[in-house]
mmCIF file of N, CA and C in Angstrom:
data_model
loop_
_atom_site.group_PDB
_atom_site.id
_atom_site.type_symbol
_atom_site.label_atom_id
_atom_site.label_comp_id
_atom_site.label_asym_id
_atom_site.label_seq_id
_atom_site.Cartn_x
_atom_site.Cartn_y
_atom_site.Cartn_z
ATOM 1 N N PRO A 815 90.982 135.241 104.201
ATOM 2 C CA PRO A 815 91.411 134.003 104.820
ATOM 3 C C PRO A 815 92.789 134.211 106.120
ATOM 4 N N SER A 816 92.460 133.094 107.046
ATOM 5 C CA SER A 816 93.330 133.470 108.317
ATOM 6 C C SER A 816 93.480 132.503 108.926
ATOM 7 N N ALA A 817 94.335 132.956 109.827
ATOM 8 C CA ALA A 817 94.943 131.374 110.644
ATOM 9 C C ALA A 817 94.267 131.218 111.870
ATOM 10 N N PHE A 818 93.616 129.769 112.139
ATOM 11 C CA PHE A 818 92.708 129.892 113.214
ATOM 12 C C PHE A 818 93.141 128.814 113.747
ATOM 13 N N PRO A 819 93.239 129.255 114.978
ATOM 14 C CA PRO A 819 93.571 128.063 116.295
ATOM 15 C C PRO A 819 92.780 127.144 116.569
ATOM 16 N N ILE A 820 92.304 125.854 116.782
ATOM 17 C CA ILE A 820 91.158 125.109 117.375
ATOM 18 C C ILE A 820 92.394 124.521 118.188
ATOM 19 N N LYS A 821 91.388 124.291 119.077
ATOM 20 C CA LYS A 821 92.157 123.377 120.495
ATOM 21 C C LYS A 821 91.303 122.099 120.627
ATOM 22 N N VAL A 822 91.940 120.866 120.589
ATOM 23 C CA VAL A 822 91.278 119.319 121.102
ATOM 24 C C VAL A 822 91.933 118.760 121.660
ATOM 25 N N MET A 823 91.040 117.994 122.781
ATOM 26 C CA MET A 823 91.467 117.627 123.547
ATOM 27 C C MET A 823 90.958 115.637 123.628
ATOM 28 N N GLY A 824 91.449 114.767 123.848
ATOM 29 C CA GLY A 824 91.095 113.634 123.883
ATOM 30 C C GLY A 824 92.374 112.495 124.317
ATOM 31 N N LEU A 825 91.585 111.257 124.516
ATOM 32 C CA LEU A 825 92.422 110.484 125.463
ATOM 33 C C LEU A 825 93.727 110.145 124.209
ATOM 34 N N ALA A 826 95.071 110.342 125.009
ATOM 35 C CA ALA A 826 95.980 110.238 124.791
ATOM 36 C C ALA A 826 96.179 108.659 123.939
ATOM 37 N N ALA A 827 95.716 108.563 123.028
ATOM 38 C CA ALA A 827 95.769 107.302 122.432
ATOM 39 C C ALA A 827 96.373 106.665 121.316
ATOM 40 N N GLU A 828 96.625 105.630 120.447
ATOM 41 C CA GLU A 828 97.703 105.693 119.200
ATOM 42 C C GLU A 828 96.207 106.002 118.051
ATOM 43 N N GLY A 829 97.106 106.701 117.308
ATOM 44 C CA GLY A 829 95.815 107.422 116.036
ATOM 45 C C GLY A 829 95.087 108.270 116.566
ATOM 46 N N PHE A 830 94.987 109.078 117.284
ATOM 47 C CA PHE A 830 94.739 110.186 118.069
ATOM 48 C C PHE A 830 95.093 111.250 117.141
ATOM 49 N N VAL A 831 96.372 111.701 117.044
ATOM 50 C CA VAL A 831 97.180 112.611 116.570
ATOM 51 C C VAL A 831 96.832 112.838 114.958
ATOM 52 N N GLN A 832 96.975 111.386 114.339
ATOM 53 C CA GLN A 832 96.772 111.046 113.017
ATOM 54 C C GLN A 832 95.204 111.440 112.695
ATOM 55 N N ALA A 833 94.149 110.713 113.482
ATOM 56 C CA ALA A 833 92.854 110.951 112.827
ATOM 57 C C ALA A 833 92.339 112.779 112.861
ATOM 58 N N MET A 834 92.782 113.362 113.608
ATOM 59 C CA MET A 834 92.761 114.826 113.945
ATOM 60 C C MET A 834 93.554 116.084 113.047
ATOM 61 N N THR A 835 94.718 115.010 112.418
ATOM 62 C CA THR A 835 95.082 115.562 111.182
ATOM 63 C C THR A 835 94.271 115.074 110.040
ATOM 64 N N GLU A 836 93.576 114.267 109.758
ATOM 65 C CA GLU A 836 93.171 113.782 108.748
ATOM 66 C C GLU A 836 91.671 115.034 108.692
ATOM 67 N N ILE A 837 91.021 114.733 109.251
ATOM 68 C CA ILE A 837 90.143 115.815 109.357
ATOM 69 C C ILE A 837 90.360 116.941 109.060
ATOM 70 N N ALA A 838 91.233 117.813 109.612
ATOM 71 C CA ALA A 838 91.986 118.910 109.801
ATOM 72 C C ALA A 838 92.427 119.178 108.038
ATOM 73 N N LEU A 839 93.008 117.997 107.202
ATOM 74 C CA LEU A 839 93.055 118.199 106.126
ATOM 75 C C LEU A 839 91.813 117.879 105.153
ATOM 76 N N ARG A 840 90.902 117.200 105.569
ATOM 77 C CA ARG A 840 89.363 117.645 104.833
ATOM 78 C C ARG A 840 89.284 118.971 104.792
ATOM 79 N N PHE A 841 89.346 119.623 105.711
ATOM 80 C CA PHE A 841 88.566 120.758 105.715
ATOM 81 C C PHE A 841 89.586 122.171 105.038
ATOM 82 N N ASP A 842 91.183 122.055 105.141
ATOM 83 C CA ASP A 842 92.068 122.808 105.130
ATOM 84 C C ASP A 842 93.114 122.227 104.389
ATOM 85 N N PRO A 843 92.920 121.890 103.043
ATOM 86 C CA PRO A 843 94.241 121.335 102.447
ATOM 87 C C PRO A 843 95.506 121.810 102.281
ATOM 88 N N GLY A 844 95.529 122.522 102.689
ATOM 89 C CA GLY A 844 96.937 123.391 102.741
ATOM 90 C C GLY A 844 97.129 122.935 104.494
ATOM 91 N N PHE A 845 96.549 122.396 104.996
ATOM 92 C CA PHE A 845 96.585 122.282 107.013
ATOM 93 C C PHE A 845 98.264 121.825 106.756
ATOM 94 N N ASP A 846 99.184 122.479 107.814
ATOM 95 C CA ASP A 846 100.809 121.722 108.128
ATOM 96 C C ASP A 846 100.610 120.993 109.025
ATOM 97 N N SER A 847 100.478 119.871 109.113
ATOM 98 C CA SER A 847 100.609 118.745 110.401
ATOM 99 C C SER A 847 101.967 118.873 111.240
ATOM 100 N N ALA A 848 103.320 119.916 110.489
ATOM 101 C CA ALA A 848 104.269 120.367 110.932
ATOM 102 C C ALA A 848 103.825 121.412 112.301
ATOM 103 N N ALA A 849 103.246 121.767 112.557
ATOM 104 C CA ALA A 849 102.464 123.352 113.107
ATOM 105 C C ALA A 849 102.114 122.948 114.170
ATOM 106 N N LEU A 850 101.828 121.534 114.122
ATOM 107 C CA LEU A 850 100.582 120.903 114.928
ATOM 108 C C LEU A 850 101.300 121.032 116.391
ATOM 109 N N GLU A 851 100.571 121.622 117.414
ATOM 110 C CA GLU A 851 100.819 121.470 118.963
ATOM 111 C C GLU A 851 100.259 120.425 120.011
ATOM 112 N N GLN A 852 101.193 119.760 120.449
ATOM 113 C CA GLN A 852 100.573 118.748 121.239
ATOM 114 C C GLN A 852 101.192 119.017 122.590
ATOM 115 N N ARG A 853 100.018 118.995 124.020
ATOM 116 C CA ARG A 853 100.710 118.691 125.189
ATOM 117 C C ARG A 853 99.783 117.539 125.626
ATOM 118 N N PRO A 854 100.719 116.990 126.786
ATOM 119 C CA PRO A 854 100.546 116.195 127.116
ATOM 120 C C PRO A 854 99.478 116.509 128.577
ATOM 121 N N SER A 855 98.518 115.652 128.744
ATOM 122 C CA SER A 855 97.997 115.796 130.664
ATOM 123 C C SER A 855 99.046 115.589 131.750
ATOM 124 N N SER A 856 98.739 115.851 132.751
ATOM 125 C CA SER A 856 100.057 116.399 133.829
ATOM 126 C C SER A 856 100.025 114.724 134.089
ATOM 127 N N GLY A 857 98.987 113.785 133.880
ATOM 128 C CA GLY A 857 98.842 112.419 134.142
ATOM 129 C C GLY A 857 99.026 111.679 133.295
ATOM 130 N N GLY A 858 99.737 112.043 132.047
ATOM 131 C CA GLY A 858 99.488 111.524 130.854
ATOM 132 C C GLY A 858 98.765 110.961 130.132
ATOM 133 N N LYS A 859 97.388 111.256 130.118
ATOM 134 C CA LYS A 859 95.833 109.856 130.238
ATOM 135 C C LYS A 859 95.664 110.613 128.827
ATOM 136 N N TYR A 860 95.409 112.012 128.661
ATOM 137 C CA TYR A 860 94.733 112.934 128.043
ATOM 138 C C TYR A 860 95.715 113.489 127.225
ATOM 139 N N LEU A 861 95.803 114.024 126.377
ATOM 140 C CA LEU A 861 96.634 114.543 125.225
ATOM 141 C C LEU A 861 95.645 115.978 124.446
ATOM 142 N N GLY A 862 96.115 117.104 124.807
ATOM 143 C CA GLY A 862 95.599 118.194 124.120
ATOM 144 C C GLY A 862 96.374 119.041 122.804
ATOM 145 N N LEU A 863 95.755 119.006 121.448
ATOM 146 C CA LEU A 863 95.823 119.326 119.943
ATOM 147 C C LEU A 863 95.918 120.826 120.074
ATOM 148 N N THR A 864 96.663 121.750 119.454
ATOM 149 C CA THR A 864 96.021 122.900 118.705
ATOM 150 C C THR A 864 96.345 122.921 116.846
ATOM 151 N N LEU A 865 95.115 122.506 116.334
ATOM 152 C CA LEU A 865 95.235 122.642 115.193
ATOM 153 C C LEU A 865 95.151 124.224 114.479
ATOM 154 N N THR A 866 96.211 124.611 113.803
ATOM 155 C CA THR A 866 96.001 126.070 113.024
ATOM 156 C C THR A 866 95.571 125.830 111.692
ATOM 157 N N VAL A 867 94.253 125.797 111.384
ATOM 158 C CA VAL A 867 93.764 125.876 110.217
ATOM 159 C C VAL A 867 93.848 127.603 109.623
ATOM 160 N N THR A 868 93.777 127.146 107.944
ATOM 161 C CA THR A 868 93.623 128.626 107.457
ATOM 162 C C THR A 868 91.776 128.879 107.232
ATOM 163 N N ALA A 869 91.366 129.210 107.477
ATOM 164 C CA ALA A 869 89.848 129.767 107.814
ATOM 165 C C ALA A 869 89.901 130.695 106.972
ATOM 166 N N THR A 870 88.396 130.124 105.985
ATOM 167 C CA THR A 870 88.314 130.277 104.489
ATOM 168 C C THR A 870 86.734 131.215 105.074
ATOM 169 N N SER A 871 85.793 130.102 105.909
ATOM 170 C CA SER A 871 84.569 130.752 105.931
ATOM 171 C C SER A 871 83.516 130.235 107.630
ATOM 172 N N ARG A 872 82.854 131.267 107.643
ATOM 173 C CA ARG A 872 81.976 130.349 108.658
ATOM 174 C C ARG A 872 81.326 128.809 108.346
ATOM 175 N N GLU A 873 81.098 128.919 107.290
ATOM 176 C CA GLU A 873 80.872 127.284 106.785
ATOM 177 C C GLU A 873 81.669 126.589 107.396
ATOM 178 N N GLN A 874 82.499 126.698 106.975
ATOM 179 C CA GLN A 874 84.036 125.545 106.802
ATOM 180 C C GLN A 874 83.970 125.512 107.956
ATOM 181 N N LEU A 875 84.371 126.449 109.130
ATOM 182 C CA LEU A 875 84.959 126.360 110.677
ATOM 183 C C LEU A 875 83.506 125.253 111.161
ATOM 184 N N ASP A 876 82.704 126.054 111.344
ATOM 185 C CA ASP A 876 81.276 125.299 111.818
ATOM 186 C C ASP A 876 81.326 123.498 111.275
ATOM 187 N N ALA A 877 81.662 123.506 110.206
ATOM 188 C CA ALA A 877 81.930 121.869 109.975
ATOM 189 C C ALA A 877 82.835 121.123 110.404
ATOM 190 N N LEU A 878 83.957 121.780 110.078
ATOM 191 C CA LEU A 878 85.194 121.306 111.082
ATOM 192 C C LEU A 878 85.143 120.849 112.727
ATOM 193 N N TYR A 879 84.387 121.962 113.351
ATOM 194 C CA TYR A 879 84.200 121.830 114.649
ATOM 195 C C TYR A 879 82.994 120.599 114.916
ATOM 196 N N ARG A 880 81.971 121.030 114.240
ATOM 197 C CA ARG A 880 81.094 119.491 114.145
ATOM 198 C C ARG A 880 81.631 117.848 113.853
ATOM 199 N N ALA A 881 82.783 118.386 113.076
ATOM 200 C CA ALA A 881 83.248 116.992 112.675
ATOM 201 C C ALA A 881 84.468 116.638 113.396
ATOM 202 N N LEU A 882 85.165 117.678 114.032
ATOM 203 C CA LEU A 882 86.113 117.264 115.434
ATOM 204 C C LEU A 882 85.296 116.748 116.787
ATOM 205 N N GLY A 883 84.030 117.630 116.949
ATOM 206 C CA GLY A 883 83.152 117.335 118.183
ATOM 207 C C GLY A 883 82.758 115.952 117.952
ATOM 208 N N THR A 884 82.243 115.381 117.171
ATOM 209 C CA THR A 884 81.225 113.895 117.054
ATOM 210 C C THR A 884 82.471 113.158 116.860
ATOM 211 N N HIS A 885 83.622 112.876 116.861
ATOM 212 C CA HIS A 885 84.433 111.959 116.340
ATOM 213 C C HIS A 885 84.736 110.931 117.942
ATOM 214 N N PRO A 886 84.679 110.535 118.102
ATOM 215 C CA PRO A 886 84.611 108.930 118.928
ATOM 216 C C PRO A 886 86.262 109.471 120.096
ATOM 217 N N MET A 887 86.723 109.829 119.399
ATOM 218 C CA MET A 887 88.353 109.875 120.192
ATOM 219 C C MET A 887 88.273 111.418 120.761
ATOM 220 N N VAL A 888 87.037 111.897 120.853
ATOM 221 C CA VAL A 888 86.921 113.683 120.868
ATOM 222 C C VAL A 888 86.609 113.503 122.263
ATOM 223 N N LYS A 889 87.555 114.292 123.378
ATOM 224 C CA LYS A 889 86.706 114.752 124.704
ATOM 225 C C LYS A 889 86.117 116.152 124.086
ATOM 226 N N VAL A 890 87.145 117.069 123.959
ATOM 227 C CA VAL A 890 86.059 118.175 124.111
ATOM 228 C C VAL A 890 87.228 119.142 123.338
ATOM 229 N N VAL A 891 86.329 120.490 122.517
ATOM 230 C CA VAL A 891 86.706 121.190 121.524
ATOM 231 C C VAL A 891 86.754 122.619 122.101
ATOM 232 N N LEU A 892 87.538 123.229 121.227
ATOM 233 C CA LEU A 892 87.190 124.837 121.672
ATOM 234 C C LEU A 892 87.983 125.465 120.595
#
């Protein structure tokens, strides 16, 4: 297991951070939402998040990327 940062960007809308936290917790029950980093865009329209999860397998990360990438509030996952 190792710490693995995932960057997610979406519209700065109410519920975005909560939705991304819930997805992270589904794949990493020990996810620490206090360590979540937030960066608003210069215009304030978008919000970038860094979710640092504990990676245990390639399958876990692939499934997490799929869940984040298909969420309607997400624009980009890196």
